[in-house]
XYZ file of C-alpha atoms in Angstrom:
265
model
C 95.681 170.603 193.286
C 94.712 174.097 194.717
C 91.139 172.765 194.865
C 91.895 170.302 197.511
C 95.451 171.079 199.062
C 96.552 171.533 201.912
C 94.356 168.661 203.279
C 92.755 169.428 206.432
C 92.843 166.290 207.423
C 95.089 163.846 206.218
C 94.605 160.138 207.393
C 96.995 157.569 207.665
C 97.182 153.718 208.878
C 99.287 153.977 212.354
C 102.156 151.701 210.669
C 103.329 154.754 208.564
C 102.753 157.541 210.254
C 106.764 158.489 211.014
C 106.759 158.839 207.192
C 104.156 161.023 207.455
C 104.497 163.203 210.378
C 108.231 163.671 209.741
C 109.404 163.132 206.246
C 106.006 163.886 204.042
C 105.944 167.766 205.727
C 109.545 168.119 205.126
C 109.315 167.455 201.323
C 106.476 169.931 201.068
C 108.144 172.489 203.413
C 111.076 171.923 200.744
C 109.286 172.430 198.056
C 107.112 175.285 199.258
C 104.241 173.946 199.052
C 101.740 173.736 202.285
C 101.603 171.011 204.914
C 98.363 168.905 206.011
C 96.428 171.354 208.493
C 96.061 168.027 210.563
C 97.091 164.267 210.836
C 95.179 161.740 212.278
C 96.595 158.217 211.989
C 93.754 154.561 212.390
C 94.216 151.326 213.503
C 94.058 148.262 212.872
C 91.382 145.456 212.368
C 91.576 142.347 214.405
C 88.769 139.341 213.624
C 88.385 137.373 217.188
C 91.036 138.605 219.046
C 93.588 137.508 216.502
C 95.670 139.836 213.676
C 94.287 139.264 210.178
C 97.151 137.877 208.001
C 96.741 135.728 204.557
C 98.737 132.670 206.876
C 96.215 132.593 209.634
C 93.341 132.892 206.452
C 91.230 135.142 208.387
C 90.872 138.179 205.991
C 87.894 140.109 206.006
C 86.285 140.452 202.877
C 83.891 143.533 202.686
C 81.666 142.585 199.807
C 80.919 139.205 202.048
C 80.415 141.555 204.800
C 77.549 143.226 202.569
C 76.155 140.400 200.959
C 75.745 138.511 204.993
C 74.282 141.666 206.183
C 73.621 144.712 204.181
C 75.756 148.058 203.295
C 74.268 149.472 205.808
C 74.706 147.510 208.543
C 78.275 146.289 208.115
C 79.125 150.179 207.776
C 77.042 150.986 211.111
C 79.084 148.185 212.959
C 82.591 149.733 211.389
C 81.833 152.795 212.897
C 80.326 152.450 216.239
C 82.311 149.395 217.351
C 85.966 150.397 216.139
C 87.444 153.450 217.809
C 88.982 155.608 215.134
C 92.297 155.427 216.209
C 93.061 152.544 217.866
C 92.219 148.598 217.180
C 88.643 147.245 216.682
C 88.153 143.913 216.435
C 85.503 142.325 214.242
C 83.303 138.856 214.953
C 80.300 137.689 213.491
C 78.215 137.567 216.838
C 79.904 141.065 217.794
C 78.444 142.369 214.336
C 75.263 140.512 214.553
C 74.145 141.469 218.172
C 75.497 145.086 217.102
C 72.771 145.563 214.484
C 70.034 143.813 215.748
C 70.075 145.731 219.367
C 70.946 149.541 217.744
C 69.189 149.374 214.589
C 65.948 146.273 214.351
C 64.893 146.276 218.146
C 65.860 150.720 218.605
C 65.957 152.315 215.259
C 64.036 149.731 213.230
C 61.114 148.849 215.779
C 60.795 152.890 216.569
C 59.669 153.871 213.439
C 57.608 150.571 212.562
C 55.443 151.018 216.083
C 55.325 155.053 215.252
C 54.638 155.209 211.590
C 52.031 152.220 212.113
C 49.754 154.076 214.511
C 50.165 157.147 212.404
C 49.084 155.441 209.144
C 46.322 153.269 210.843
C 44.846 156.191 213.287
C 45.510 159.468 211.812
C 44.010 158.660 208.266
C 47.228 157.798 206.575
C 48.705 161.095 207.107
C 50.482 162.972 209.495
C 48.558 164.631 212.168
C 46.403 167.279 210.906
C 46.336 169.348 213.764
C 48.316 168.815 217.255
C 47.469 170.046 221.056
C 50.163 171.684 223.421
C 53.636 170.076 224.068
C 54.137 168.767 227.765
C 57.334 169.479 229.550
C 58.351 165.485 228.593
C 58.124 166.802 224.829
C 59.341 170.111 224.788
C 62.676 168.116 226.751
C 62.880 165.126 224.207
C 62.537 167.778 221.189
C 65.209 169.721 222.907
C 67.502 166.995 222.782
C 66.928 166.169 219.329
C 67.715 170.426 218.219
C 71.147 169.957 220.041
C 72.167 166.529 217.845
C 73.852 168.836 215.573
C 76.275 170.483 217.670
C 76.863 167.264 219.564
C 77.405 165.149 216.260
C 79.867 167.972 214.644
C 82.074 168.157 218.203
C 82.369 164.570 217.668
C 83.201 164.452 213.609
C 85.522 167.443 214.215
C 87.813 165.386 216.749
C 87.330 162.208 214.665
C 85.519 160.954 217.352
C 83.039 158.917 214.590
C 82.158 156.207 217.233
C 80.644 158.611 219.711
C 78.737 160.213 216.721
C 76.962 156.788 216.404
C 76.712 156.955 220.543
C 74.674 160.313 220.654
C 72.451 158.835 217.813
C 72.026 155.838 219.742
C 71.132 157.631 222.850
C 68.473 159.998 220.858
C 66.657 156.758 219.617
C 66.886 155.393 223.302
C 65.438 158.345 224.650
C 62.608 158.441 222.188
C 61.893 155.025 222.834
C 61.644 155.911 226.603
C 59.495 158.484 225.711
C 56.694 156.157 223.776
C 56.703 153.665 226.417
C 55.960 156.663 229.017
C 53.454 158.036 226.598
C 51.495 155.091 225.792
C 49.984 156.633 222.383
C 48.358 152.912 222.163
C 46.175 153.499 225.026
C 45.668 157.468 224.392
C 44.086 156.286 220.914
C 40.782 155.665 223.479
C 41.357 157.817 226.396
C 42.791 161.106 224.564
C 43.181 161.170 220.363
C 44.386 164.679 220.239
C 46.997 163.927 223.370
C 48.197 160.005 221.137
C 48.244 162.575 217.814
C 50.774 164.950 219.470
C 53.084 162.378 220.828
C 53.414 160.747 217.588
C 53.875 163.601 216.317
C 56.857 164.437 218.522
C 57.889 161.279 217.819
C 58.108 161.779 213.925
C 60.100 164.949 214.158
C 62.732 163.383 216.445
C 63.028 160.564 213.800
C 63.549 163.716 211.260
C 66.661 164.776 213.042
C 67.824 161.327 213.451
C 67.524 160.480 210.129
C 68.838 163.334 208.552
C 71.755 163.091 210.935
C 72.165 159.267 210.091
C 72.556 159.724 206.669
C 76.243 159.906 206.824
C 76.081 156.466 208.470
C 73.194 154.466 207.215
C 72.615 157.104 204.056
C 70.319 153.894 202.462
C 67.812 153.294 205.093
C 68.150 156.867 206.280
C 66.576 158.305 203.812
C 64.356 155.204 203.524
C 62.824 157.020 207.226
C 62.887 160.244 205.685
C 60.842 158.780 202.260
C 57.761 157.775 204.959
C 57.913 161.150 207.252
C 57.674 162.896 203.678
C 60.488 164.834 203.941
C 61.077 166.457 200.753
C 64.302 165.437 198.677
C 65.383 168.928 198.805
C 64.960 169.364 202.706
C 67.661 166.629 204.132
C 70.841 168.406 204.723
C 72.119 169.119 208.156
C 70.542 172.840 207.138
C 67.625 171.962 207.507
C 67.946 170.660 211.323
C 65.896 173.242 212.517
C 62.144 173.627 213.489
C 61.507 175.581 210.057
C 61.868 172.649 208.173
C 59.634 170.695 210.735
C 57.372 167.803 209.401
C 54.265 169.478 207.497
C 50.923 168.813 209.304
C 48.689 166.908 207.345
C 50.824 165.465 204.647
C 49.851 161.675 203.321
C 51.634 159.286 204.336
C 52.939 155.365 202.517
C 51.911 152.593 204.476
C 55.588 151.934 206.676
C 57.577 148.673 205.793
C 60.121 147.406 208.361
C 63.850 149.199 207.569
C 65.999 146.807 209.847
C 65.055 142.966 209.292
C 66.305 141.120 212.385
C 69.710 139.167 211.577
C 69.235 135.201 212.354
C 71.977 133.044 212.490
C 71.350 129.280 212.144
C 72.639 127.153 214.461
């Protein structure tokens, strides 16, 4: 009990929290004992618009949810698309256009394109040695050192859906990035120039994946297992350019992390 009271945050569904704002604090302040340091009260689900009841027979089942479409991506939907605190409502197409934008075609096609061209043109390795960074990588890097502090002003306000925003946005930008880059036409015109972007590329995919693990913690550290991050080395300590990707280190041939969800008609 003195291990893990007073909560500092204590959740509640929205229906109850009276009880819990009012009465709950009173009892402990009664009893002496300490109240919650805060209280942050979620909504409700809705499937299609509509209020899931038993009579309507519209309950969401969860294990369904993960046999349809993978852990993963049923708990990367829950968190970007409801707003912690008020409503979200779940469909199918919602949840299946969801993961196959953010994660297959983003997240998923990122690191098959990158890890591809690194196993196939730097000898299945990382980079053994890399030229100077350009202004374009010294800003995307930039962007990926300040996910921390972003992500935690986010978790620290409950804010858990623009968490998944500024991880969305890092992949976006790094996808940007390759496109402007071109490291499939620098394999001809300029190796050392195509080994530095990926390069880049890799240790932006660090930070994101280390920071996704909270959300995606499966194929999170799936991404970390090919950039041969060490087991040890995936905590939101090591977010800084200490712990960067080691130069040189061999590399498993990259399978795709995000299979793209097909309905049938």
């Amino acid at each position: 009990f003195n291990k893990f009271w007073p909560a500092n945050l204590h959740i509640v569904g929205k229906d109850i929290l009276r009880f819990h704002a009012v009465y709950w604090p009173a009892f402990l302040m009664a009893a002496n004992l300490p109240v919650p340091q805060r209280l942050f009260a979620h909504g409700w689900w809705t499937k299609d618009g509509e209020k899931i009841s038993k009579s309507l027979g519209n309950v969401i089942d969860p294990h369904e949810l993960i046999e349809k479409y993978g852990v993963d991506q049923t708990r990367f939907f829950l968190m970007s698309e409801v707003n912690f605190g008020n409503d979200g409502d779940f469909s199918d197409g919602k949840m299946v256009q969801k993961v196959n934008t953010n994660l297959a075609n983003e997240l998923g096609n990122l690191c098959q394109r990158t890890l591809s061209m690194v196993f196939k043109n730097c000898d299945k390795a990382v980079p053994a040695e890399i030229g100077a960074l350009t202004a374009e990588d010294e800003t995307l890097l930039a962007k990926a050192h300040g996910l921390r502090q972003l992500t935690g002003e986010a978790i620290a306000s409950q804010s858990i859906q623009d968490y998944v925003a500024i991880m969305v946005e890092i992949i976006w930008d790094t996808n940007k990035y390759i496109d402007n880059m071109e490291p499939w036409s620098l394999r001809k015109t300029d190796p050392d120039r195509m080994a530095t972007v990926l390069y880049v590329i890799m240790e932006v995919l660090r930070y994101a994946a280390i920071l996704y693990q909270p959300l995606i913690p499966q194929s999170a550290n799936k991404i970390l297992d090919i950039l041969t991050v060490p087991l040890d080395e995936r905590t939101f300590e090591h977010l800084t350019p200490e712990f960067s990707i080691k130069l040189g280190n061999r590399i498993s041939k990259p399978k795709a992390i995000f299979p793209r969800i097909e309905i049938e008609d």
